[in-house]
Amino acid sequence: DKFSQVIHALPMLSLGNVFSENELLDFNQRIIKTLEKSNINNSQVAYCAEPKLDGLAVSIRYEQGQLVQAATRGDGSTGEDITANIKTIQSIPLALRGKEFPEVLEVRGEVVMPRDGFKRYNQWALEHNEKVFANPRNGAAGSLRQLDSRKTARRPLAFYAYSVGLVEPGHQHQRHSDVLAWLKGLGLPVNHLTEVVCGVIECQKYYQKVGQLRDDLNFDIDGVVYKVDDLNMQEILGFVTKAPRWATAHKFPAEEATTLIENIEVQVGRTGSITPVARLKPVSVGGVTVTNATLHNEDEIRRKDVRTGDTVFVRRAGDVIPEVVKVVASKRPNNSKPFQMPRQCPVCQSELHKIAGEAVLRCPAGLTCDAQLKESIKHFASRKGMD
Ligand code: IVH
């Protein structure tokens, strides 16, 4: 009924953050200064630049080329044994490719739920009265936390390797980018946006380039990561408490903003599912104007206690439907009342049904309900339906 614990052979570290160009310049200067003290004079440090993937960090252990164990990061020194779940992810090899691999290889990386899979899964979940995920990160985390790995197997998950833990006997690579190329050769997925950049100006350019690509990617990222590419330099730079001095995350501005809920309406889906939607005072979130946000279902509204007139945080990630994250309690008007779901279908006035244990209210009228009829025709004529 629970996962067993795994003690990481080498701790899984976290990353420091920079949020501005100035903080990035400071990070780079600190590195140049520290290297100077070791008589390394390098004004243009080479960095391996990578997307900062928004999923769940895992460590996967191969012995004699076979996947033997996989664990979550946990607190960095102890994680949970999720081997059975990790084995269901198709892009993670059960055996390393080729014949030349170390006796022990711990691969570290991020498990993510791709955005297309996330949307498809939530659609399915809605239709089958299963829990929908608020965002792809929760999707990845929730799927790996499944005690029944047959369920994990049905979730759309992907993995990208970004470093190694214990390697025995040690490898001979000089650079982090060489290690990633080596992992790729062994059959492990490495993110295609990974590249080596030289000096802080190229770091900035990389940040801007990836920022522009962000919305079109099939996975969520919340920034980019720069890692000193030279492993010898990494060794000299070392660590502060739990994060390396040789790497940092350059975060994108939050895709969250606050705005006012002007009204809460309900929508009728193709299968009669009733979804509450918040009509918002238009607000720009991560560069896109948002006027509607999904409230998922009655349980979600109750849990977050979202009401008309509330000031709320809204969040969007890529082209995923924006959602209300939470209410700013201090800004609630005095006369506000909890939201009540309607008893009748707003379109055909049929009495709404709720099957015990289900989160979703439904209109039972089927194709005699105009809303369901319209959605059914749209579905029938959609590319997927027609194909
Ligand atoms: S490297 C020693 N690289 O960020 C550095 N982490 O804030 C260890 N993450 O727990 C991490 N993308 O879950 C690294 N390209 C990337 C990453 C990445 C996402 C996550 C990871 C880690 C957290 C640290």
CSV table of C-alpha atoms and ligand atoms in Angstrom, one decimal:
chain,number,residue,atom,x,y,z
A,1,ASP,CA,0.0,0.0,0.0
A,2,LYS,CA,3.0,2.3,-0.2
A,3,PHE,CA,6.3,2.8,-2.0
A,4,SER,CA,9.5,1.6,-0.3
A,5,GLN,CA,12.3,4.1,0.2
A,6,VAL,CA,15.4,4.4,-1.8
A,7,ILE,CA,18.6,6.1,-0.5
A,8,HIS,CA,20.3,7.8,-3.4
A,9,ALA,CA,23.9,6.7,-3.9
A,10,LEU,CA,24.7,10.4,-4.6
A,11,PRO,CA,22.3,13.1,-3.4
A,12,MET,CA,19.9,14.7,-6.0
A,13,LEU,CA,20.6,18.4,-5.9
A,14,SER,CA,18.4,21.4,-6.6
A,15,LEU,CA,19.3,24.5,-8.6
A,16,GLY,CA,19.7,28.1,-7.7
A,17,ASN,CA,17.6,30.7,-9.6
A,18,VAL,CA,18.2,33.9,-11.5
A,19,PHE,CA,15.3,36.0,-12.5
A,20,SER,CA,16.9,38.9,-14.5
A,21,GLU,CA,19.8,39.7,-16.8
A,22,ASN,CA,21.7,41.4,-13.8
A,23,GLU,CA,21.4,38.2,-11.7
A,24,LEU,CA,22.7,36.2,-14.7
A,25,LEU,CA,25.7,38.6,-15.0
A,26,ASP,CA,26.4,38.1,-11.3
A,27,PHE,CA,26.2,34.3,-11.6
A,28,ASN,CA,28.7,34.4,-14.5
A,29,GLN,CA,31.0,36.8,-12.7
A,30,ARG,CA,31.1,34.7,-9.6
A,31,ILE,CA,32.2,31.7,-11.8
A,32,ILE,CA,34.9,33.7,-13.6
A,33,LYS,CA,36.3,35.0,-10.3
A,34,THR,CA,36.3,31.6,-8.6
A,35,LEU,CA,38.0,30.0,-11.6
A,36,GLU,CA,40.7,32.8,-11.6
A,37,LYS,CA,41.6,31.8,-8.1
A,38,SER,CA,42.5,28.4,-9.5
A,39,ASN,CA,44.5,30.0,-12.2
A,40,ILE,CA,41.9,29.4,-14.9
A,41,ASN,CA,41.5,32.5,-16.9
A,42,ASN,CA,38.4,32.2,-19.0
A,43,SER,CA,36.3,35.2,-19.8
A,44,GLN,CA,33.9,33.3,-22.0
A,45,VAL,CA,32.8,30.3,-20.0
A,46,ALA,CA,31.1,27.5,-22.1
A,47,TYR,CA,27.7,26.5,-20.7
A,48,CYS,CA,25.5,23.6,-21.6
A,49,ALA,CA,22.1,25.3,-21.9
A,50,GLU,CA,19.0,23.2,-21.4
A,51,PRO,CA,15.3,23.8,-21.0
A,52,LYS,CA,14.1,23.7,-17.4
A,53,LEU,CA,11.5,21.0,-17.7
A,54,ASP,CA,8.4,21.2,-15.5
A,55,GLY,CA,7.8,17.7,-14.4
A,56,LEU,CA,9.2,15.4,-11.7
A,57,ALA,CA,12.9,14.6,-11.2
A,58,VAL,CA,13.8,10.9,-11.1
A,59,SER,CA,17.0,8.8,-10.9
A,60,ILE,CA,17.1,5.6,-12.9
A,61,ARG,CA,19.7,3.0,-12.1
A,62,TYR,CA,21.2,0.6,-14.7
A,63,GLU,CA,23.4,-2.4,-13.7
A,64,GLN,CA,25.2,-4.3,-16.4
A,65,GLY,CA,23.0,-2.3,-18.8
A,66,GLN,CA,19.7,-3.4,-17.3
A,67,LEU,CA,17.2,-1.1,-15.6
A,68,VAL,CA,17.1,-2.3,-12.0
A,69,GLN,CA,15.7,0.6,-10.0
A,70,ALA,CA,14.1,4.0,-10.3
A,71,ALA,CA,13.4,6.5,-7.6
A,72,THR,CA,11.8,10.0,-7.1
A,73,ARG,CA,14.0,12.8,-5.9
A,74,GLY,CA,12.2,12.9,-2.5
A,75,ASP,CA,14.2,15.2,-0.1
A,76,GLY,CA,17.3,14.8,-2.3
A,77,SER,CA,18.9,12.0,-0.2
A,78,THR,CA,15.9,9.6,0.1
A,79,GLY,CA,13.2,9.1,-2.5
A,80,GLU,CA,10.5,6.6,-3.3
A,81,ASP,CA,11.0,3.4,-5.3
A,82,ILE,CA,8.9,3.8,-8.5
A,83,THR,CA,10.7,1.2,-10.6
A,84,ALA,CA,7.5,-0.5,-11.8
A,85,ASN,CA,6.0,2.8,-12.9
A,86,ILE,CA,9.1,4.0,-14.6
A,87,LYS,CA,9.3,0.7,-16.6
A,88,THR,CA,6.0,1.5,-18.2
A,89,ILE,CA,7.3,4.7,-19.9
A,90,GLN,CA,8.0,3.7,-23.5
A,91,SER,CA,10.9,6.2,-24.1
A,92,ILE,CA,12.9,4.8,-21.2
A,93,PRO,CA,15.0,1.8,-22.3
A,94,LEU,CA,14.8,-1.3,-20.1
A,95,ALA,CA,18.2,-2.2,-21.5
A,96,LEU,CA,20.9,0.2,-22.6
A,97,ARG,CA,21.8,0.2,-26.3
A,98,GLY,CA,25.1,-1.3,-27.5
A,99,LYS,CA,27.7,-3.3,-25.5
A,100,GLU,CA,29.9,-0.7,-23.9
A,101,PHE,CA,28.3,0.5,-20.7
A,102,PRO,CA,29.5,0.9,-17.1
A,103,GLU,CA,28.6,-1.7,-14.4
A,104,VAL,CA,26.5,0.9,-12.6
A,105,LEU,CA,24.9,4.0,-14.3
A,106,GLU,CA,22.5,6.3,-12.6
A,107,VAL,CA,20.7,8.4,-15.1
A,108,ARG,CA,18.9,11.5,-13.8
A,109,GLY,CA,16.3,13.4,-15.6
A,110,GLU,CA,12.7,14.7,-15.7
A,111,VAL,CA,9.5,12.8,-16.3
A,112,VAL,CA,6.9,15.0,-18.0
A,113,MET,CA,3.4,14.6,-19.3
A,114,PRO,CA,3.5,16.0,-22.9
A,115,ARG,CA,0.8,18.7,-23.5
A,116,ASP,CA,-1.0,16.7,-26.2
A,117,GLY,CA,-1.2,13.7,-24.0
A,118,PHE,CA,-2.3,15.8,-21.0
A,119,LYS,CA,-5.2,17.3,-23.0
A,120,ARG,CA,-6.2,13.8,-24.3
A,121,TYR,CA,-6.0,12.3,-20.9
A,122,ASN,CA,-8.1,15.1,-19.3
A,123,GLN,CA,-10.7,14.7,-22.0
A,124,TRP,CA,-10.9,11.0,-21.3
A,125,ALA,CA,-10.9,11.6,-17.5
A,126,LEU,CA,-13.8,14.0,-17.8
A,127,GLU,CA,-15.8,11.5,-19.9
A,128,HIS,CA,-15.1,8.6,-17.5
A,129,ASN,CA,-15.5,10.5,-14.2
A,130,GLU,CA,-11.9,10.3,-13.3
A,131,LYS,CA,-9.9,13.0,-11.7
A,132,VAL,CA,-8.6,15.7,-14.2
A,133,PHE,CA,-5.2,17.1,-13.7
A,134,ALA,CA,-4.8,20.8,-13.1
A,135,ASN,CA,-1.6,21.0,-15.2
A,136,PRO,CA,0.9,18.6,-16.9
A,137,ARG,CA,3.3,18.7,-14.0
A,138,ASN,CA,0.5,17.4,-11.6
A,139,GLY,CA,-0.2,14.9,-14.3
A,140,ALA,CA,3.3,13.6,-14.3
A,141,ALA,CA,3.6,13.6,-10.5
A,142,GLY,CA,0.2,12.0,-10.0
A,143,SER,CA,0.9,9.3,-12.6
A,144,LEU,CA,4.2,8.3,-11.0
A,145,ARG,CA,2.6,8.2,-7.6
A,146,GLN,CA,0.2,5.5,-8.8
A,147,LEU,CA,0.5,2.3,-6.7
A,148,ASP,CA,-1.0,0.3,-9.6
A,149,SER,CA,1.5,0.5,-12.4
A,150,ARG,CA,-1.1,-0.7,-14.9
A,151,LYS,CA,-2.7,2.7,-14.4
A,152,THR,CA,0.6,4.5,-15.0
A,153,ALA,CA,1.1,2.5,-18.2
A,154,ARG,CA,-2.1,4.2,-19.5
A,155,ARG,CA,-0.8,7.7,-18.8
A,156,PRO,CA,1.1,9.6,-21.5
A,157,LEU,CA,4.5,10.2,-20.0
A,158,ALA,CA,7.9,11.1,-21.5
A,159,PHE,CA,11.4,11.3,-20.0
A,160,TYR,CA,14.5,13.5,-20.7
A,161,ALA,CA,17.9,12.7,-19.2
A,162,TYR,CA,19.9,15.8,-18.0
A,163,SER,CA,22.7,14.4,-15.8
A,164,VAL,CA,24.2,11.3,-14.2
A,165,GLY,CA,24.5,10.2,-10.5
A,166,LEU,CA,26.7,7.3,-9.6
A,167,VAL,CA,28.8,5.9,-12.5
A,168,GLU,CA,31.0,2.9,-11.8
A,169,PRO,CA,33.7,2.7,-13.0
A,170,GLY,CA,33.8,6.4,-13.5
A,171,HIS,CA,33.5,7.7,-17.1
A,172,GLN,CA,36.2,9.6,-19.0
A,173,HIS,CA,34.2,12.5,-20.4
A,174,GLN,CA,35.5,16.0,-20.1
A,175,ARG,CA,32.3,17.9,-20.6
A,176,HIS,CA,28.7,17.8,-19.5
A,177,SER,CA,27.6,18.0,-23.1
A,178,ASP,CA,29.8,14.9,-23.8
A,179,VAL,CA,28.0,13.0,-21.0
A,180,LEU,CA,24.6,13.9,-22.5
A,181,ALA,CA,25.8,12.7,-26.0
A,182,TRP,CA,27.0,9.5,-24.4
A,183,LEU,CA,23.6,9.0,-22.7
A,184,LYS,CA,21.9,9.6,-26.0
A,185,GLY,CA,24.1,6.9,-27.6
A,186,LEU,CA,23.1,4.5,-24.9
A,187,GLY,CA,19.5,5.0,-26.0
A,188,LEU,CA,18.3,7.6,-23.5
A,189,PRO,CA,16.2,10.6,-24.6
A,190,VAL,CA,18.0,13.9,-24.3
A,191,ASN,CA,16.0,17.1,-25.0
A,192,HIS,CA,16.5,18.5,-28.5
A,193,LEU,CA,16.8,22.1,-27.2
A,194,THR,CA,20.0,21.3,-25.4
A,195,GLU,CA,23.0,23.2,-26.8
A,196,VAL,CA,26.4,24.5,-25.8
A,197,VAL,CA,26.7,28.3,-25.6
A,198,CYS,CA,29.7,30.5,-25.0
A,199,GLY,CA,29.7,33.4,-22.5
A,200,VAL,CA,26.8,35.3,-20.9
A,201,ILE,CA,25.6,37.0,-24.1
A,202,GLU,CA,24.9,33.7,-25.8
A,203,CYS,CA,23.1,32.5,-22.6
A,204,GLN,CA,20.8,35.5,-22.9
A,205,LYS,CA,20.2,34.7,-26.6
A,206,TYR,CA,19.4,31.1,-25.7
A,207,TYR,CA,17.0,32.3,-23.0
A,208,GLN,CA,15.2,34.5,-25.5
A,209,LYS,CA,15.1,31.9,-28.2
A,210,VAL,CA,13.6,29.2,-26.0
A,211,GLY,CA,11.2,31.7,-24.5
A,212,GLN,CA,9.8,32.4,-28.0
A,213,LEU,CA,9.5,28.6,-28.7
A,214,ARG,CA,7.9,28.0,-25.3
A,215,ASP,CA,4.2,28.1,-26.3
A,216,ASP,CA,4.7,25.8,-29.3
A,217,LEU,CA,6.6,23.1,-27.4
A,218,ASN,CA,4.8,19.9,-26.5
A,219,PHE,CA,6.0,20.1,-22.9
A,220,ASP,CA,5.9,22.7,-20.1
A,221,ILE,CA,9.1,24.5,-19.2
A,222,ASP,CA,9.5,27.2,-16.6
A,223,GLY,CA,12.9,28.5,-17.6
A,224,VAL,CA,16.3,27.4,-18.9
A,225,VAL,CA,19.3,25.9,-17.1
A,226,TYR,CA,22.9,26.9,-17.7
A,227,LYS,CA,25.6,24.4,-16.5
A,228,VAL,CA,29.3,25.0,-16.8
A,229,ASP,CA,30.2,22.5,-19.5
A,230,ASP,CA,33.7,21.7,-18.4
A,231,LEU,CA,33.5,19.0,-15.7
A,232,ASN,CA,36.9,19.9,-14.3
A,233,MET,CA,35.7,23.5,-13.7
A,234,GLN,CA,32.5,22.1,-12.1
A,235,GLU,CA,34.7,20.3,-9.6
A,236,ILE,CA,36.6,23.5,-8.8
A,237,LEU,CA,33.3,25.4,-8.4
A,238,GLY,CA,31.7,22.8,-6.1
A,239,PHE,CA,28.5,23.3,-4.2
A,240,VAL,CA,26.7,25.5,-1.7
A,241,THR,CA,24.5,23.5,0.7
A,242,LYS,CA,22.1,21.8,-1.8
A,243,ALA,CA,22.8,23.4,-5.1
A,244,PRO,CA,25.9,23.5,-7.4
A,245,ARG,CA,27.8,26.8,-7.9
A,246,TRP,CA,28.3,25.7,-11.5
A,247,ALA,CA,24.7,25.8,-12.6
A,248,THR,CA,21.6,27.9,-12.3
A,249,ALA,CA,18.0,28.1,-13.5
A,250,HIS,CA,17.0,31.2,-15.5
A,251,LYS,CA,13.3,31.4,-14.8
A,252,PHE,CA,10.7,32.8,-17.2
A,253,PRO,CA,8.2,35.3,-15.9
A,254,ALA,CA,5.3,33.6,-14.2
A,255,GLU,CA,2.4,32.6,-16.4
A,256,GLU,CA,0.1,33.7,-13.6
A,257,ALA,CA,-1.8,36.9,-13.0
A,258,THR,CA,-4.6,38.2,-10.8
A,259,THR,CA,-8.0,39.4,-12.0
A,260,LEU,CA,-11.7,39.7,-11.1
A,261,ILE,CA,-14.3,37.0,-11.7
A,262,GLU,CA,-17.2,38.9,-13.3
A,263,ASN,CA,-19.5,35.9,-13.5
A,264,ILE,CA,-19.6,32.1,-13.2
A,265,GLU,CA,-21.5,30.3,-15.9
A,266,VAL,CA,-21.9,26.6,-16.7
A,267,GLN,CA,-21.3,24.9,-20.1
A,268,VAL,CA,-22.9,21.7,-21.4
A,269,GLY,CA,-20.5,19.3,-23.0
A,270,ARG,CA,-21.1,16.7,-25.7
A,271,THR,CA,-21.8,14.0,-23.2
A,272,GLY,CA,-23.9,16.2,-21.0
A,273,SER,CA,-21.2,17.0,-18.6
A,274,ILE,CA,-21.7,20.3,-16.9
A,275,THR,CA,-18.5,22.5,-16.5
A,276,PRO,CA,-18.5,25.7,-14.6
A,277,VAL,CA,-16.5,28.5,-16.3
A,278,ALA,CA,-15.3,31.8,-14.8
A,279,ARG,CA,-15.9,34.9,-17.0
A,280,LEU,CA,-12.9,37.1,-16.2
A,281,LYS,CA,-12.1,40.7,-16.4
A,282,PRO,CA,-9.6,40.5,-19.4
A,283,VAL,CA,-6.0,40.1,-18.2
A,284,SER,CA,-2.7,39.4,-19.9
A,285,VAL,CA,-1.1,36.1,-18.7
A,286,GLY,CA,2.3,35.3,-20.1
A,287,GLY,CA,1.6,37.6,-23.1
A,288,VAL,CA,-2.0,36.3,-24.0
A,289,THR,CA,-5.3,37.9,-23.0
A,290,VAL,CA,-7.4,35.6,-20.9
A,291,THR,CA,-11.2,36.1,-20.5
A,292,ASN,CA,-12.4,32.7,-19.4
A,293,ALA,CA,-11.0,30.1,-17.1
A,294,THR,CA,-12.2,26.6,-16.4
A,295,LEU,CA,-13.4,25.7,-12.8
A,296,HIS,CA,-13.4,22.0,-13.7
A,297,ASN,CA,-16.4,20.8,-11.6
A,298,GLU,CA,-18.5,21.4,-8.5
A,299,ASP,CA,-15.9,19.8,-6.2
A,300,GLU,CA,-13.2,22.0,-7.5
A,301,ILE,CA,-15.2,25.2,-6.9
A,302,ARG,CA,-16.0,24.1,-3.4
A,303,ARG,CA,-12.5,23.1,-2.7
A,304,LYS,CA,-11.1,26.5,-3.9
A,305,ASP,CA,-14.3,28.3,-2.7
A,306,VAL,CA,-14.4,30.4,-5.9
A,307,ARG,CA,-17.2,33.0,-6.0
A,308,THR,CA,-18.4,35.7,-8.4
A,309,GLY,CA,-16.7,39.0,-7.4
A,310,ASP,CA,-13.6,37.3,-6.2
A,311,THR,CA,-10.1,38.4,-7.2
A,312,VAL,CA,-8.2,35.3,-8.2
A,313,PHE,CA,-4.9,34.0,-9.5
A,314,VAL,CA,-5.2,32.6,-13.0
A,315,ARG,CA,-2.6,30.5,-14.7
A,316,ARG,CA,-2.0,29.3,-18.2
A,317,ALA,CA,0.5,27.0,-19.7
A,318,GLY,CA,0.9,26.8,-23.4
A,319,ASP,CA,-2.4,26.4,-25.1
A,320,VAL,CA,-4.0,24.6,-22.2
A,321,ILE,CA,-7.3,26.1,-21.0
A,322,PRO,CA,-6.5,28.8,-18.4
A,323,GLU,CA,-7.5,27.9,-14.8
A,324,VAL,CA,-8.2,29.6,-11.5
A,325,VAL,CA,-5.4,28.7,-9.1
A,326,LYS,CA,-6.7,30.3,-6.0
A,327,VAL,CA,-8.8,33.1,-4.5
A,328,VAL,CA,-7.2,36.2,-2.9
A,329,ALA,CA,-9.1,36.0,0.3
A,330,SER,CA,-8.3,39.6,1.5
A,331,LYS,CA,-10.1,41.0,-1.6
A,332,ARG,CA,-13.4,39.2,-1.2
A,333,PRO,CA,-16.4,41.6,-1.1
A,334,ASN,CA,-18.5,41.4,2.1
A,335,ASN,CA,-21.7,40.4,0.5
A,336,SER,CA,-20.3,37.5,-1.5
A,337,LYS,CA,-22.1,34.1,-1.5
A,338,PRO,CA,-20.8,30.6,-2.3
A,339,PHE,CA,-21.5,29.5,-5.8
A,340,GLN,CA,-24.4,27.2,-6.3
A,341,MET,CA,-24.5,24.8,-9.2
A,342,PRO,CA,-27.8,24.9,-11.1
A,343,ARG,CA,-30.3,22.1,-10.7
A,344,GLN,CA,-31.4,22.3,-14.2
A,345,CYS,CA,-29.6,22.2,-17.6
A,346,PRO,CA,-29.1,25.9,-18.6
A,347,VAL,CA,-29.9,24.9,-22.2
A,348,CYS,CA,-32.8,22.4,-22.1
A,349,GLN,CA,-33.9,22.8,-18.5
A,350,SER,CA,-33.8,19.0,-17.7
A,351,GLU,CA,-33.1,18.1,-14.1
A,352,LEU,CA,-29.3,17.5,-13.7
A,353,HIS,CA,-28.1,14.2,-12.4
A,354,LYS,CA,-25.1,13.2,-10.4
A,355,ILE,CA,-24.1,9.6,-10.0
A,356,ALA,CA,-22.9,8.8,-6.5
A,357,GLY,CA,-19.1,9.2,-6.3
A,358,GLU,CA,-18.8,11.2,-9.5
A,359,ALA,CA,-17.5,14.7,-9.6
A,360,VAL,CA,-19.4,15.8,-12.7
A,361,LEU,CA,-23.0,16.8,-12.9
A,362,ARG,CA,-24.8,15.7,-16.1
A,363,CYS,CA,-27.7,16.7,-18.2
A,364,PRO,CA,-29.5,13.4,-19.0
A,365,ALA,CA,-31.3,14.6,-22.1
A,366,GLY,CA,-28.8,13.3,-24.7
A,367,LEU,CA,-29.4,14.5,-28.2
A,368,THR,CA,-32.7,16.1,-27.3
A,369,CYS,CA,-30.6,18.8,-25.4
A,370,ASP,CA,-29.6,21.4,-28.0
A,371,ALA,CA,-26.2,21.9,-26.4
A,372,GLN,CA,-25.3,18.2,-26.6
A,373,LEU,CA,-26.7,18.0,-30.1
A,374,LYS,CA,-24.6,20.9,-31.2
A,375,GLU,CA,-21.4,19.5,-29.6
A,376,SER,CA,-22.1,16.1,-31.1
A,377,ILE,CA,-22.4,17.6,-34.6
A,378,LYS,CA,-19.2,19.5,-34.0
A,379,HIS,CA,-17.5,16.3,-32.8
A,380,PHE,CA,-18.8,14.3,-35.8
A,381,ALA,CA,-17.6,16.8,-38.3
A,382,SER,CA,-14.2,17.4,-36.5
A,383,ARG,CA,-11.1,16.1,-38.3
A,384,LYS,CA,-10.6,13.4,-35.7
A,385,GLY,CA,-14.2,12.3,-36.0
A,386,MET,CA,-14.3,12.3,-39.8
A,387,ASP,CA,-11.0,10.6,-40.1
B,1,IVH,S1,20.0,19.7,-13.2
B,1,IVH,C1,22.8,19.5,-10.0
B,1,IVH,N1,18.7,20.2,-15.4
B,1,IVH,O1,14.9,21.4,-11.6
B,1,IVH,C2,21.7,20.0,-10.8
B,1,IVH,N2,17.4,20.1,-13.4
B,1,IVH,O2,15.5,23.1,-9.4
B,1,IVH,C3,20.5,19.1,-10.7
B,1,IVH,N3,15.0,20.4,-13.7
B,1,IVH,O3,15.0,18.9,-9.2
B,1,IVH,C4,19.4,19.4,-11.6
B,1,IVH,N4,15.1,20.7,-15.9
B,1,IVH,O4,13.6,18.5,-11.3
B,1,IVH,C5,18.6,20.0,-14.1
B,1,IVH,N5,17.7,20.6,-17.5
B,1,IVH,C6,17.6,20.4,-16.2
B,1,IVH,C7,16.4,20.5,-15.5
B,1,IVH,C8,16.3,20.3,-14.1
B,1,IVH,C9,14.3,20.6,-14.9
B,1,IVH,C10,14.5,20.4,-12.4
B,1,IVH,C11,14.8,19.1,-11.6
B,1,IVH,C12,15.4,19.6,-10.3
B,1,IVH,C13,15.0,21.0,-10.3
B,1,IVH,C14,16.0,21.8,-9.5
